[in-house]
Coordinates of N, CA and C in Angstrom, one line a residue:
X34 N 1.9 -23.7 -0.3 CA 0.9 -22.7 -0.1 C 1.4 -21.3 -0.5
X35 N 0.4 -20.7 -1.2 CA 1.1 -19.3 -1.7 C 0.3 -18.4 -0.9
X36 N 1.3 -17.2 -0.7 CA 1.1 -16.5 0.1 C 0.1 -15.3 -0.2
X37 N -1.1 -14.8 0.6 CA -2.1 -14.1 -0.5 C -1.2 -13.1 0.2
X38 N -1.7 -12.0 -0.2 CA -1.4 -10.1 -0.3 C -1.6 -10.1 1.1
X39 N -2.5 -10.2 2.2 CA -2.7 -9.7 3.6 C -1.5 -10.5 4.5
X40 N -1.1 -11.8 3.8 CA -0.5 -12.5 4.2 C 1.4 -12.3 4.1
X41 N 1.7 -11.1 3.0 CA 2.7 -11.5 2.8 C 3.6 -10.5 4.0
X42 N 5.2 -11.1 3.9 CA 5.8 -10.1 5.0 C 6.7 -9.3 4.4
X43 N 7.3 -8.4 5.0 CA 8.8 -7.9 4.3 C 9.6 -8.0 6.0
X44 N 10.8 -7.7 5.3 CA 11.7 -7.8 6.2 C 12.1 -6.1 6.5
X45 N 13.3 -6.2 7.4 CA 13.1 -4.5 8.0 C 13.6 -3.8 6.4
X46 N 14.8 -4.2 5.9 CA 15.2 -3.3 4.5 C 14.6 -2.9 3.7
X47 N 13.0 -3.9 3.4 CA 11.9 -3.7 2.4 C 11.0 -2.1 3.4
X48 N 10.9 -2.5 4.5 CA 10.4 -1.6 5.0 C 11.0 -0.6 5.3
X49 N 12.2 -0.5 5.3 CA 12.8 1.3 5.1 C 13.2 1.4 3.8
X50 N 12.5 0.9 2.4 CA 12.6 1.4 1.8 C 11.1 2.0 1.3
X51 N 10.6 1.3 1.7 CA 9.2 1.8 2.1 C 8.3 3.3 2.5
X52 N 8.9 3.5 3.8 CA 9.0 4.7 4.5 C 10.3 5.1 4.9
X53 N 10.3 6.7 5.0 CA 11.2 7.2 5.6 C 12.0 7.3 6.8
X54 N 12.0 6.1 7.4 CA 12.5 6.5 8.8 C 13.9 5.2 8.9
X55 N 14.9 5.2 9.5 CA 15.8 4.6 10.1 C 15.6 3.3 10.6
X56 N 16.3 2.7 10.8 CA 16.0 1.1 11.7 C 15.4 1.7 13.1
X57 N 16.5 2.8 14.0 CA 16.5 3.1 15.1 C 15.2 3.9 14.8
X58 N 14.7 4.7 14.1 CA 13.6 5.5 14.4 C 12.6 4.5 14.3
X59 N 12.2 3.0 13.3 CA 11.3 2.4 13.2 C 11.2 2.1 14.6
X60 N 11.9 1.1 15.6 CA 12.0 0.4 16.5 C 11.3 1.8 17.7
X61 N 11.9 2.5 17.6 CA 11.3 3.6 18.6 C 9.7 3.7 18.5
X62 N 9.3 4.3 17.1 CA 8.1 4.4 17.0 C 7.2 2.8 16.9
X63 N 7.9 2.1 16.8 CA 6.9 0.5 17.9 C 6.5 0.6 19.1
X64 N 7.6 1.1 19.8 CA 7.7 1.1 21.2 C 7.1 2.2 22.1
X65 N 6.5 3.3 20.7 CA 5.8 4.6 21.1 C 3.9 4.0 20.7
X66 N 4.0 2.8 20.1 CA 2.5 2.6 19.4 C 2.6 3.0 18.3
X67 N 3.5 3.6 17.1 CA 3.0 4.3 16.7 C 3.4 3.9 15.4
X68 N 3.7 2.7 15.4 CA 3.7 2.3 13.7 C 3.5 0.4 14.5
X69 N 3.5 -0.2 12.6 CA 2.8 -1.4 12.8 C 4.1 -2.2 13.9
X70 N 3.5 -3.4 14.9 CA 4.6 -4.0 15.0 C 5.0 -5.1 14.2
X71 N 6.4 -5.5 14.3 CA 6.9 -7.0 13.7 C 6.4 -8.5 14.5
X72 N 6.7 -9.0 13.5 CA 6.3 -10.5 14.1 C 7.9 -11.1 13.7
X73 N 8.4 -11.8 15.0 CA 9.6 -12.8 14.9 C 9.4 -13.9 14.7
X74 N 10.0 -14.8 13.9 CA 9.8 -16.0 13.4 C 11.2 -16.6 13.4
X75 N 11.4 -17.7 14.2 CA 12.4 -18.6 14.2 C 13.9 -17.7 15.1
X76 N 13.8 -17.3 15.8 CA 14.7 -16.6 16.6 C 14.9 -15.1 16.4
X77 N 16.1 -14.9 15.1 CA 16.2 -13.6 14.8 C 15.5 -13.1 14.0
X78 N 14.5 -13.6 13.0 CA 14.0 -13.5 12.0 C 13.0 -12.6 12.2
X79 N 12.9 -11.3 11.9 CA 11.9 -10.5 12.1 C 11.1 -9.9 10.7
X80 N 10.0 -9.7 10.6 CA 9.2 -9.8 9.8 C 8.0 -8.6 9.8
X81 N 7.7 -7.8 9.0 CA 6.4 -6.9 9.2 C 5.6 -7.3 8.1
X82 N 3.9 -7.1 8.8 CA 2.9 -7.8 7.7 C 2.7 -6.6 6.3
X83 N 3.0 -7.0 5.0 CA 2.6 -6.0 4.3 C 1.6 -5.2 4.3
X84 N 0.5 -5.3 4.3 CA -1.0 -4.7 4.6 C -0.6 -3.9 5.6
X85 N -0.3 -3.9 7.0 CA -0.3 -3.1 7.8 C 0.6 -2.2 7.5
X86 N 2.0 -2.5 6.8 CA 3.1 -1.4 6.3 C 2.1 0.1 5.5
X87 N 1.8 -0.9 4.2 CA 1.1 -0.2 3.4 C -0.3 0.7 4.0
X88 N -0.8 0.3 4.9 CA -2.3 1.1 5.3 C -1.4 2.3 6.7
X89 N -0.3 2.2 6.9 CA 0.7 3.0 7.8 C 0.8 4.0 7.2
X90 N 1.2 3.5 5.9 CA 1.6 5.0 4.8 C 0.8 5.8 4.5
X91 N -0.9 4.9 4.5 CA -1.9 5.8 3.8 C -2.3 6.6 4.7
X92 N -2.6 6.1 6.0 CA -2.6 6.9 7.4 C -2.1 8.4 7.3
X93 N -0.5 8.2 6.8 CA 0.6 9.4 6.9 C 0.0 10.4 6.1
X94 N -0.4 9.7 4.6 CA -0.9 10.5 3.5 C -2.2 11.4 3.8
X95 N -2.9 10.6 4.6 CA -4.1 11.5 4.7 C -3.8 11.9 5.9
X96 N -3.4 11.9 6.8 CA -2.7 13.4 8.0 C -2.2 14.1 7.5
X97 N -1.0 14.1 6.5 CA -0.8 15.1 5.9 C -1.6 16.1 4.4
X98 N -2.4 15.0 4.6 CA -3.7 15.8 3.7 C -4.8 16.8 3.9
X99 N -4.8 16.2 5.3 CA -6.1 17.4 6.5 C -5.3 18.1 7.0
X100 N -3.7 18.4 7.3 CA -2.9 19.4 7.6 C -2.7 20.4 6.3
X101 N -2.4 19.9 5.5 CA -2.2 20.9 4.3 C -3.9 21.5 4.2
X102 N -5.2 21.0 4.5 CA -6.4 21.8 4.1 C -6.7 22.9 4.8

């Protein structure tokens, strides 16, 4: 089964390459609400849904877009 686009994951590396924040800053801002959470798979295996990474950033882009107006 291939994985469509809503479907696919990255792992934490792909996602701090992503955005700018740290391991420890991601995990904080989970725990604040304030970014997507991960989903664990198979014990240590942790995982974030792409779609939600990507629509996080857009979020940032456009707050920082109605602050700069």
């Amino acid at each position: 089964m291939q994985n469509q686009p809503e479907n696919e994951l990255m792992r934490l590396n792909e996602v701090m390459e992503a955005v700018p924040y740290s391991r420890a800053s991601i995990y904080r801002l989970m725990k604040e609400n304030k970014f997507p959470k991960s989903i664990t798979m198979g014990g240590r295996s942790v995982f974030w849904v792409r779609t939600q990474i990507q629509a996080f950033i857009r979020e940032q882009i456009d707050k920082a877009k109605e602050e700069a107006a």
